GROMACS .gro file of C-alpha atoms in nm:
model
  447
    1UNK     CA    1  -7.482  -3.977   2.144
    2UNK     CA    2  -7.605  -4.096   2.503
    3UNK     CA    3  -7.460  -4.152   2.809
    4UNK     CA    4  -7.573  -4.372   3.080
    5UNK     CA    5  -7.415  -4.407   3.458
    6UNK     CA    6  -7.115  -4.522   3.500
    7UNK     CA    7  -6.981  -4.898   3.624
    8UNK     CA    8  -6.650  -5.095   3.802
    9UNK     CA    9  -6.747  -5.414   3.796
   10UNK     CA   10  -6.718  -5.579   3.429
   11UNK     CA   11  -6.353  -5.428   3.409
   12UNK     CA   12  -6.297  -5.504   3.746
   13UNK     CA   13  -6.415  -5.858   3.677
   14UNK     CA   14  -6.203  -5.869   3.407
   15UNK     CA   15  -5.879  -5.725   3.613
   16UNK     CA   16  -5.916  -5.938   3.826
   17UNK     CA   17  -5.858  -6.244   3.625
   18UNK     CA   18  -5.594  -6.091   3.419
   19UNK     CA   19  -5.404  -6.129   3.752
   20UNK     CA   20  -5.502  -6.421   3.877
   21UNK     CA   21  -5.400  -6.579   3.465
   22UNK     CA   22  -5.007  -6.410   3.612
   23UNK     CA   23  -4.978  -6.699   3.894
   24UNK     CA   24  -5.150  -6.996   3.687
   25UNK     CA   25  -4.813  -7.134   3.564
   26UNK     CA   26  -4.859  -7.396   3.251
   27UNK     CA   27  -4.609  -7.602   3.073
   28UNK     CA   28  -4.399  -7.420   2.751
   29UNK     CA   29  -4.409  -7.680   2.487
   30UNK     CA   30  -4.737  -8.000   2.477
   31UNK     CA   31  -4.555  -8.360   2.424
   32UNK     CA   32  -4.509  -8.468   2.183
   33UNK     CA   33  -4.526  -8.910   2.228
   34UNK     CA   34  -4.887  -9.090   2.097
   35UNK     CA   35  -4.982  -8.753   1.885
   36UNK     CA   36  -5.087  -8.834   1.457
   37UNK     CA   37  -4.972  -8.512   1.245
   38UNK     CA   38  -5.208  -8.537   1.003
   39UNK     CA   39  -5.584  -8.583   1.303
   40UNK     CA   40  -5.400  -8.279   1.466
   41UNK     CA   41  -5.355  -8.061   1.189
   42UNK     CA   42  -5.768  -8.139   1.046
   43UNK     CA   43  -5.847  -8.068   1.415
   44UNK     CA   44  -5.685  -7.677   1.427
   45UNK     CA   45  -5.864  -7.628   1.052
   46UNK     CA   46  -6.241  -7.747   1.199
   47UNK     CA   47  -6.096  -7.583   1.482
   48UNK     CA   48  -6.140  -7.251   1.262
   49UNK     CA   49  -6.420  -7.327   1.024
   50UNK     CA   50  -6.632  -7.343   1.401
   51UNK     CA   51  -6.513  -7.096   1.471
   52UNK     CA   52  -6.565  -6.871   1.152
   53UNK     CA   53  -7.011  -7.026   1.165
   54UNK     CA   54  -7.012  -6.794   1.503
   55UNK     CA   55  -6.969  -6.444   1.232
   56UNK     CA   56  -7.184  -6.687   0.994
   57UNK     CA   57  -7.403  -6.659   1.284
   58UNK     CA   58  -7.489  -6.298   1.264
   59UNK     CA   59  -7.455  -6.255   0.954
   60UNK     CA   60  -7.760  -6.459   0.883
   61UNK     CA   61  -7.937  -6.313   1.183
   62UNK     CA   62  -7.869  -5.952   1.073
   63UNK     CA   63  -7.938  -5.929   0.724
   64UNK     CA   64  -8.320  -6.066   0.921
   65UNK     CA   65  -8.430  -5.840   1.156
   66UNK     CA   66  -8.524  -5.530   1.033
   67UNK     CA   67  -8.254  -5.214   0.975
   68UNK     CA   68  -8.258  -5.056   1.343
   69UNK     CA   69  -8.199  -5.357   1.507
   70UNK     CA   70  -7.882  -5.495   1.264
   71UNK     CA   71  -7.575  -5.380   1.461
   72UNK     CA   72  -7.709  -5.525   1.796
   73UNK     CA   73  -7.833  -5.845   1.627
   74UNK     CA   74  -7.499  -5.954   1.491
   75UNK     CA   75  -7.309  -5.791   1.874
   76UNK     CA   76  -7.451  -6.047   2.046
   77UNK     CA   77  -7.319  -6.269   1.812
   78UNK     CA   78  -6.961  -6.156   1.805
   79UNK     CA   79  -7.003  -6.090   2.200
   80UNK     CA   80  -6.979  -6.524   2.253
   81UNK     CA   81  -6.594  -6.545   2.110
   82UNK     CA   82  -6.410  -6.302   2.356
   83UNK     CA   83  -6.692  -6.379   2.630
   84UNK     CA   84  -6.696  -6.693   2.639
   85UNK     CA   85  -6.357  -6.831   2.532
   86UNK     CA   86  -6.243  -6.675   2.922
   87UNK     CA   87  -6.502  -6.822   3.076
   88UNK     CA   88  -6.468  -7.206   2.850
   89UNK     CA   89  -6.130  -7.103   3.010
   90UNK     CA   90  -6.110  -7.081   3.390
   91UNK     CA   91  -6.329  -7.235   3.438
   92UNK     CA   92  -6.640  -7.412   3.205
   93UNK     CA   93  -6.461  -7.666   2.986
   94UNK     CA   94  -6.381  -7.834   3.361
   95UNK     CA   95  -6.714  -7.814   3.395
   96UNK     CA   96  -6.808  -8.036   3.077
   97UNK     CA   97  -6.535  -8.232   3.083
   98UNK     CA   98  -6.349  -8.252   3.444
   99UNK     CA   99  -6.388  -8.532   3.675
  100UNK     CA  100  -6.710  -8.658   3.705
  101UNK     CA  101  -6.893  -8.536   3.990
  102UNK     CA  102  -7.198  -8.830   3.945
  103UNK     CA  103  -7.245  -8.876   3.600
  104UNK     CA  104  -7.382  -8.553   3.618
  105UNK     CA  105  -7.113  -8.190   3.594
  106UNK     CA  106  -6.713  -8.147   3.572
  107UNK     CA  107  -6.503  -8.108   3.875
  108UNK     CA  108  -6.426  -7.732   3.812
  109UNK     CA  109  -6.118  -7.776   4.007
  110UNK     CA  110  -6.003  -8.013   3.730
  111UNK     CA  111  -5.895  -7.777   3.408
  112UNK     CA  112  -5.904  -7.358   3.608
  113UNK     CA  113  -5.729  -7.143   3.437
  114UNK     CA  114  -5.670  -7.524   3.158
  115UNK     CA  115  -5.436  -7.625   3.439
  116UNK     CA  116  -5.381  -7.970   3.308
  117UNK     CA  117  -5.475  -7.937   3.042
  118UNK     CA  118  -5.162  -7.865   2.792
  119UNK     CA  119  -4.956  -8.169   2.971
  120UNK     CA  120  -5.290  -8.412   2.979
  121UNK     CA  121  -5.226  -8.791   2.889
  122UNK     CA  122  -5.441  -8.834   2.573
  123UNK     CA  123  -5.744  -9.003   2.703
  124UNK     CA  124  -6.079  -8.943   2.892
  125UNK     CA  125  -6.269  -9.092   3.126
  126UNK     CA  126  -6.275  -9.308   3.506
  127UNK     CA  127  -6.121  -9.562   3.293
  128UNK     CA  128  -5.958  -9.332   2.922
  129UNK     CA  129  -6.264  -9.455   2.751
  130UNK     CA  130  -6.205  -9.184   2.514
  131UNK     CA  131  -5.863  -9.173   2.316
  132UNK     CA  132  -5.666  -8.862   2.125
  133UNK     CA  133  -5.443  -8.874   1.853
  134UNK     CA  134  -5.494  -8.498   1.909
  135UNK     CA  135  -5.298  -8.326   2.181
  136UNK     CA  136  -5.575  -8.314   2.460
  137UNK     CA  137  -5.524  -7.918   2.531
  138UNK     CA  138  -5.642  -7.840   2.019
  139UNK     CA  139  -5.987  -8.120   2.164
  140UNK     CA  140  -6.013  -7.846   2.445
  141UNK     CA  141  -5.969  -7.494   2.198
  142UNK     CA  142  -6.242  -7.778   1.918
  143UNK     CA  143  -6.461  -7.754   2.194
  144UNK     CA  144  -6.453  -7.369   2.327
  145UNK     CA  145  -6.565  -7.321   2.007
  146UNK     CA  146  -6.976  -7.510   2.079
  147UNK     CA  147  -7.005  -7.319   2.354
  148UNK     CA  148  -6.904  -6.987   2.242
  149UNK     CA  149  -7.206  -7.078   1.937
  150UNK     CA  150  -7.491  -7.253   2.191
  151UNK     CA  151  -7.567  -6.888   2.299
  152UNK     CA  152  -7.519  -6.684   2.063
  153UNK     CA  153  -7.807  -6.923   1.870
  154UNK     CA  154  -8.083  -6.819   2.154
  155UNK     CA  155  -8.038  -6.485   2.156
  156UNK     CA  156  -8.211  -6.462   1.708
  157UNK     CA  157  -8.551  -6.532   1.935
  158UNK     CA  158  -8.479  -6.246   2.128
  159UNK     CA  159  -8.411  -6.008   1.871
  160UNK     CA  160  -8.510  -5.660   1.819
  161UNK     CA  161  -8.565  -5.592   2.294
  162UNK     CA  162  -8.367  -5.799   2.462
  163UNK     CA  163  -8.128  -5.534   2.630
  164UNK     CA  164  -7.704  -5.637   2.587
  165UNK     CA  165  -7.556  -5.606   2.946
  166UNK     CA  166  -7.870  -5.845   3.074
  167UNK     CA  167  -7.819  -6.019   2.713
  168UNK     CA  168  -7.444  -6.148   2.784
  169UNK     CA  169  -7.520  -6.230   3.195
  170UNK     CA  170  -7.745  -6.444   3.108
  171UNK     CA  171  -7.483  -6.564   2.860
  172UNK     CA  172  -7.264  -6.659   3.119
  173UNK     CA  173  -7.597  -6.843   3.339
  174UNK     CA  174  -7.678  -7.070   3.069
  175UNK     CA  175  -7.319  -7.117   2.964
  176UNK     CA  176  -7.246  -7.293   3.338
  177UNK     CA  177  -7.598  -7.357   3.458
  178UNK     CA  178  -7.721  -7.513   3.116
  179UNK     CA  179  -7.504  -7.629   2.799
  180UNK     CA  180  -7.153  -7.706   3.055
  181UNK     CA  181  -7.406  -7.968   3.260
  182UNK     CA  182  -7.570  -8.143   2.915
  183UNK     CA  183  -7.158  -8.097   2.711
  184UNK     CA  184  -7.070  -8.353   3.093
  185UNK     CA  185  -7.402  -8.584   3.072
  186UNK     CA  186  -7.351  -8.569   2.667
  187UNK     CA  187  -7.021  -8.621   2.565
  188UNK     CA  188  -6.790  -8.714   2.892
  189UNK     CA  189  -6.739  -9.107   2.934
  190UNK     CA  190  -6.858  -9.049   3.256
  191UNK     CA  191  -7.177  -8.800   3.209
  192UNK     CA  192  -7.529  -9.017   3.212
  193UNK     CA  193  -7.587  -9.007   2.899
  194UNK     CA  194  -7.368  -9.128   2.789
  195UNK     CA  195  -7.328  -9.435   3.005
  196UNK     CA  196  -7.696  -9.457   2.866
  197UNK     CA  197  -7.562  -9.514   2.547
  198UNK     CA  198  -7.705  -9.199   2.405
  199UNK     CA  199  -7.551  -9.055   2.089
  200UNK     CA  200  -7.487  -8.694   1.981
  201UNK     CA  201  -7.187  -8.684   1.725
  202UNK     CA  202  -7.201  -8.373   1.669
  203UNK     CA  203  -7.429  -8.162   1.915
  204UNK     CA  204  -7.824  -8.159   1.812
  205UNK     CA  205  -7.882  -8.180   2.229
  206UNK     CA  206  -7.569  -8.024   2.350
  207UNK     CA  207  -7.603  -7.692   2.130
  208UNK     CA  208  -7.884  -7.703   1.941
  209UNK     CA  209  -8.232  -7.886   2.122
  210UNK     CA  210  -8.063  -7.659   2.454
  211UNK     CA  211  -8.054  -7.332   2.195
  212UNK     CA  212  -8.374  -7.435   2.122
  213UNK     CA  213  -8.535  -7.494   2.479
  214UNK     CA  214  -8.374  -7.176   2.636
  215UNK     CA  215  -8.511  -7.022   2.359
  216UNK     CA  216  -8.873  -7.041   2.390
  217UNK     CA  217  -8.844  -6.994   2.787
  218UNK     CA  218  -8.728  -6.678   2.574
  219UNK     CA  219  -8.942  -6.527   2.359
  220UNK     CA  220  -9.180  -6.560   2.640
  221UNK     CA  221  -9.031  -6.459   2.929
  222UNK     CA  222  -9.021  -6.151   2.755
  223UNK     CA  223  -9.321  -6.195   2.573
  224UNK     CA  224  -9.378  -5.962   2.160
  225UNK     CA  225  -9.190  -5.689   2.070
  226UNK     CA  226  -9.430  -5.361   2.015
  227UNK     CA  227  -9.480  -5.390   1.680
  228UNK     CA  228  -9.513  -5.742   1.698
  229UNK     CA  229  -9.830  -5.657   1.858
  230UNK     CA  230  -9.876  -5.435   1.620
  231UNK     CA  231  -9.835  -5.705   1.301
  232UNK     CA  232  -9.630  -5.441   1.224
  233UNK     CA  233  -9.338  -5.590   1.126
  234UNK     CA  234  -9.058  -5.486   0.917
  235UNK     CA  235  -8.945  -5.661   0.621
  236UNK     CA  236  -8.578  -5.842   0.728
  237UNK     CA  237  -8.328  -5.551   0.578
  238UNK     CA  238  -8.067  -5.741   0.415
  239UNK     CA  239  -8.121  -6.068   0.272
  240UNK     CA  240  -7.756  -6.112   0.136
  241UNK     CA  241  -7.712  -6.091   0.482
  242UNK     CA  242  -7.892  -6.391   0.523
  243UNK     CA  243  -7.655  -6.499   0.223
  244UNK     CA  244  -7.367  -6.532   0.360
  245UNK     CA  245  -7.439  -6.627   0.695
  246UNK     CA  246  -7.583  -6.923   0.535
  247UNK     CA  247  -7.204  -6.957   0.309
  248UNK     CA  248  -7.080  -6.908   0.632
  249UNK     CA  249  -7.261  -7.172   0.882
  250UNK     CA  250  -7.284  -7.444   0.585
  251UNK     CA  251  -6.850  -7.426   0.580
  252UNK     CA  252  -6.813  -7.407   0.906
  253UNK     CA  253  -7.042  -7.669   0.952
  254UNK     CA  254  -6.782  -7.939   0.803
  255UNK     CA  255  -6.554  -7.904   1.070
  256UNK     CA  256  -6.853  -7.904   1.312
  257UNK     CA  257  -6.937  -8.223   1.279
  258UNK     CA  258  -6.642  -8.412   1.041
  259UNK     CA  259  -6.400  -8.286   1.252
  260UNK     CA  260  -6.682  -8.447   1.545
  261UNK     CA  261  -6.450  -8.711   1.474
  262UNK     CA  262  -6.177  -8.599   1.580
  263UNK     CA  263  -5.951  -8.725   1.293
  264UNK     CA  264  -5.859  -8.741   1.004
  265UNK     CA  265  -5.992  -9.044   0.875
  266UNK     CA  266  -6.293  -9.270   0.753
  267UNK     CA  267  -6.572  -9.151   0.983
  268UNK     CA  268  -6.496  -8.787   0.883
  269UNK     CA  269  -6.552  -8.844   0.491
  270UNK     CA  270  -6.881  -8.954   0.590
  271UNK     CA  271  -6.914  -8.696   0.848
  272UNK     CA  272  -6.895  -8.478   0.629
  273UNK     CA  273  -7.095  -8.573   0.354
  274UNK     CA  274  -7.416  -8.614   0.577
  275UNK     CA  275  -7.392  -8.264   0.650
  276UNK     CA  276  -7.399  -8.175   0.301
  277UNK     CA  277  -7.710  -8.382   0.139
  278UNK     CA  278  -7.865  -8.305   0.444
  279UNK     CA  279  -7.829  -7.873   0.398
  280UNK     CA  280  -7.904  -7.967   0.043
  281UNK     CA  281  -8.157  -8.221   0.079
  282UNK     CA  282  -8.395  -7.952   0.369
  283UNK     CA  283  -8.281  -7.705   0.191
  284UNK     CA  284  -8.472  -7.777  -0.108
  285UNK     CA  285  -8.695  -7.958   0.093
  286UNK     CA  286  -8.820  -7.585   0.300
  287UNK     CA  287  -8.902  -7.396  -0.075
  288UNK     CA  288  -9.069  -7.648  -0.280
  289UNK     CA  289  -9.310  -7.739   0.096
  290UNK     CA  290  -9.325  -7.370   0.012
  291UNK     CA  291  -9.462  -7.404  -0.301
  292UNK     CA  292  -9.749  -7.609  -0.180
  293UNK     CA  293  -9.851  -7.330   0.000
  294UNK     CA  294  -9.877  -7.142  -0.312
  295UNK     CA  295  -9.490  -6.901  -0.178
  296UNK     CA  296  -9.315  -6.800  -0.473
  297UNK     CA  297  -8.943  -6.922  -0.430
  298UNK     CA  298  -8.727  -6.735  -0.142
  299UNK     CA  299  -8.326  -6.722  -0.028
  300UNK     CA  300  -8.473  -6.697   0.315
  301UNK     CA  301  -8.703  -7.081   0.271
  302UNK     CA  302  -8.342  -7.234   0.068
  303UNK     CA  303  -8.108  -7.011   0.381
  304UNK     CA  304  -8.342  -7.174   0.666
  305UNK     CA  305  -8.430  -7.453   0.550
  306UNK     CA  306  -8.085  -7.564   0.483
  307UNK     CA  307  -7.944  -7.462   0.823
  308UNK     CA  308  -8.193  -7.660   0.956
  309UNK     CA  309  -8.099  -7.945   0.773
  310UNK     CA  310  -7.773  -7.888   0.917
  311UNK     CA  311  -7.908  -7.894   1.291
  312UNK     CA  312  -8.063  -8.212   1.215
  313UNK     CA  313  -7.769  -8.416   1.046
  314UNK     CA  314  -7.551  -8.276   1.348
  315UNK     CA  315  -7.640  -8.565   1.611
  316UNK     CA  316  -7.667  -8.851   1.278
  317UNK     CA  317  -7.356  -8.732   1.110
  318UNK     CA  318  -7.160  -9.017   1.216
  319UNK     CA  319  -7.371  -9.294   1.261
  320UNK     CA  320  -7.586  -9.283   0.989
  321UNK     CA  321  -7.519  -9.370   0.605
  322UNK     CA  322  -7.574  -9.060   0.315
  323UNK     CA  323  -7.908  -9.215   0.164
  324UNK     CA  324  -8.066  -9.208   0.571
  325UNK     CA  325  -7.903  -8.826   0.598
  326UNK     CA  326  -8.202  -8.706   0.260
  327UNK     CA  327  -8.440  -8.872   0.380
  328UNK     CA  328  -8.328  -8.697   0.732
  329UNK     CA  329  -8.287  -8.366   0.551
  330UNK     CA  330  -8.569  -8.375   0.380
  331UNK     CA  331  -8.869  -8.439   0.705
  332UNK     CA  332  -8.628  -8.240   0.895
  333UNK     CA  333  -8.753  -7.985   0.774
  334UNK     CA  334  -9.087  -8.024   0.603
  335UNK     CA  335  -9.150  -8.045   1.072
  336UNK     CA  336  -8.940  -7.776   1.157
  337UNK     CA  337  -9.142  -7.551   0.841
  338UNK     CA  338  -9.467  -7.687   0.967
  339UNK     CA  339  -9.382  -7.573   1.272
  340UNK     CA  340  -9.239  -7.191   1.161
  341UNK     CA  341  -9.623  -7.153   1.021
  342UNK     CA  342  -9.772  -7.209   1.303
  343UNK     CA  343  -9.543  -6.917   1.471
  344UNK     CA  344  -9.586  -6.757   1.306
  345UNK     CA  345 -10.029  -6.770   1.325
  346UNK     CA  346  -9.929  -6.742   1.723
  347UNK     CA  347  -9.845  -6.499   1.986
  348UNK     CA  348  -9.534  -6.617   2.031
  349UNK     CA  349  -9.287  -6.409   1.909
  350UNK     CA  350  -8.939  -6.576   1.850
  351UNK     CA  351  -8.785  -6.249   1.643
  352UNK     CA  352  -8.550  -6.545   1.362
  353UNK     CA  353  -8.799  -6.862   1.495
  354UNK     CA  354  -8.452  -7.044   1.703
  355UNK     CA  355  -8.688  -7.275   1.853
  356UNK     CA  356  -8.846  -7.432   1.473
  357UNK     CA  357  -8.569  -7.444   1.359
  358UNK     CA  358  -8.293  -7.517   1.620
  359UNK     CA  359  -8.497  -7.656   1.891
  360UNK     CA  360  -8.676  -7.901   1.694
  361UNK     CA  361  -8.463  -7.934   1.428
  362UNK     CA  362  -8.219  -8.079   1.647
  363UNK     CA  363  -8.530  -8.244   1.784
  364UNK     CA  364  -8.574  -8.446   1.506
  365UNK     CA  365  -8.196  -8.549   1.447
  366UNK     CA  366  -8.208  -8.711   1.809
  367UNK     CA  367  -8.579  -8.943   1.699
  368UNK     CA  368  -8.399  -8.976   1.382
  369UNK     CA  369  -8.090  -9.045   1.479
  370UNK     CA  370  -8.234  -9.317   1.708
  371UNK     CA  371  -8.334  -9.447   1.411
  372UNK     CA  372  -8.156  -9.509   1.126
  373UNK     CA  373  -7.811  -9.526   1.354
  374UNK     CA  374  -7.601  -9.833   1.299
  375UNK     CA  375  -7.314 -10.013   1.328
  376UNK     CA  376  -7.237 -10.106   0.974
  377UNK     CA  377  -7.131  -9.684   1.003
  378UNK     CA  378  -6.954  -9.680   1.280
  379UNK     CA  379  -6.817  -9.907   1.470
  380UNK     CA  380  -6.892  -9.761   1.896
  381UNK     CA  381  -7.315  -9.770   1.769
  382UNK     CA  382  -7.387 -10.067   2.111
  383UNK     CA  383  -7.705 -10.053   1.979
  384UNK     CA  384  -7.911  -9.976   1.609
  385UNK     CA  385  -8.191  -9.781   1.487
  386UNK     CA  386  -8.551  -9.879   1.524
  387UNK     CA  387  -8.526  -9.860   1.118
  388UNK     CA  388  -8.337 -10.158   1.158
  389UNK     CA  389  -8.455 -10.430   1.383
  390UNK     CA  390  -8.430 -10.273   1.755
  391UNK     CA  391  -8.516 -10.106   1.985
  392UNK     CA  392  -8.321 -10.010   2.212
  393UNK     CA  393  -8.130  -9.698   2.089
  394UNK     CA  394  -8.471  -9.532   2.009
  395UNK     CA  395  -8.616  -9.541   2.378
  396UNK     CA  396  -8.307  -9.397   2.570
  397UNK     CA  397  -8.353  -9.133   2.338
  398UNK     CA  398  -8.713  -9.043   2.382
  399UNK     CA  399  -8.600  -9.114   2.769
  400UNK     CA  400  -8.307  -8.826   2.730
  401UNK     CA  401  -8.536  -8.587   2.474
  402UNK     CA  402  -8.712  -8.632   2.750
  403UNK     CA  403  -8.497  -8.515   3.118
  404UNK     CA  404  -8.299  -8.273   2.825
  405UNK     CA  405  -8.620  -8.024   2.693
  406UNK     CA  406  -8.719  -8.020   3.044
  407UNK     CA  407  -8.384  -7.937   3.246
  408UNK     CA  408  -8.267  -7.656   2.941
  409UNK     CA  409  -8.604  -7.512   2.928
  410UNK     CA  410  -8.670  -7.468   3.311
  411UNK     CA  411  -8.332  -7.371   3.370
  412UNK     CA  412  -8.334  -7.101   3.177
  413UNK     CA  413  -8.677  -7.002   3.220
  414UNK     CA  414  -8.507  -6.992   3.593
  415UNK     CA  415  -8.186  -6.777   3.487
  416UNK     CA  416  -8.420  -6.543   3.302
  417UNK     CA  417  -8.603  -6.454   3.571
  418UNK     CA  418  -8.286  -6.481   3.783
  419UNK     CA  419  -8.112  -6.240   3.519
  420UNK     CA  420  -8.405  -6.032   3.511
  421UNK     CA  421  -8.391  -5.900   3.924
  422UNK     CA  422  -7.988  -5.839   3.867
  423UNK     CA  423  -8.014  -5.622   3.542
  424UNK     CA  424  -8.289  -5.609   3.336
  425UNK     CA  425  -8.400  -5.769   3.039
  426UNK     CA  426  -8.554  -5.583   2.806
  427UNK     CA  427  -8.609  -5.241   2.712
  428UNK     CA  428  -8.831  -4.978   2.765
  429UNK     CA  429  -9.055  -4.840   2.497
  430UNK     CA  430  -8.925  -4.583   2.390
  431UNK     CA  431  -8.522  -4.778   2.329
  432UNK     CA  432  -8.782  -5.064   2.115
  433UNK     CA  433  -8.914  -4.783   1.880
  434UNK     CA  434  -8.538  -4.611   1.805
  435UNK     CA  435  -8.407  -4.950   1.769
  436UNK     CA  436  -8.102  -5.135   1.975
  437UNK     CA  437  -7.836  -5.003   1.760
  438UNK     CA  438  -7.971  -4.714   1.838
  439UNK     CA  439  -8.056  -4.720   2.243
  440UNK     CA  440  -7.792  -4.992   2.382
  441UNK     CA  441  -7.527  -4.914   2.133
  442UNK     CA  442  -7.503  -4.540   1.942
  443UNK     CA  443  -7.415  -4.676   1.676
  444UNK     CA  444  -7.651  -4.736   1.315
  445UNK     CA  445  -7.581  -4.862   0.951
  446UNK     CA  446  -7.846  -4.655   0.705
  447UNK     CA  447  -8.136  -4.747   0.584
   0.00000   0.00000   0.00000
């Protein structure tokens, strides 16, 4: 077992948070007036489903890396449940949903340490634009689960070569500087993209595009693995892990999308249905496209395709009809497959194709929402999509896509530089050869 230089700083930071918690007095009960018990029950379940997606992602990614990096890769997802959850309570939720500062970011003091969350009124925005039938605290915890999984998604692009401590630091900075602003822009009723009329039902922009562009920045900054340079990539460690991870992600995604209706209502049923059929269509599309290249049907291919379909339908789930969801799943999988195939033949070492799947899938979903969103499904659609003869929404989505892409990639790249100055991002050659399970955690699994 290897040793490392002791450091007290992380523990002292956590102890400081624990002490601060002693001086934060929150109300003991939640007001009940105006709360619908059915909606509340559904959102509690949906919140649990969304959290389940992060362990699902751990299995999904852990099965695809080589056997020397399974534990480290899986832990990079699990650690997000600890780190991001605490940050969200301290000031992350406030940055995303606190009183708007110019439409760009929330006031970090509005809900600092969840102050004013449990007894908050059942609305959000300067003019109470969003009305809730669930406790505001439940909305805050539902949103926490989205914040947890987003930086975990990025880890797939950095797998097999990133210093674990540096990854944790980058994850914290990403949550503060990229995720929270994008959540505010898109989902806070005073956010500038929200007011522009940009639609993102459950996180295609906020979650998947931000993670995808950060993954591309990370892959470029960390450069290629030695095994990638030598074209000596080891096979996936455990395909059944990938199948299990896909099942957990697919199941959890019903909470992700249907839960974003924020109630047990007809809109949640629409989002539930479009989510499932897009994933099914995309999984089939991916393996059938592989067949046209002369490949055999693979479990890995179907799993990746299904996840791409889930990604692509996410921004559109509550805005499009069920037949359109089939089209979105099929086309998104084809495009992502092409990009992933190109990536595999290039010098870009995005270990688990996070950018082709989440970045490209998220962008496809955003564009498809601008094309196919209709007020016949959701009255919140002020202008129908391009498919219905109106151009306003599509133009706004093109503009938002450019803004979000530039912001997510640019800021993430800067954060990688900052992180690298504080803690080296890349493990050394010997640690990479040994594998991150041993070099970072002194743990291993048998081959």
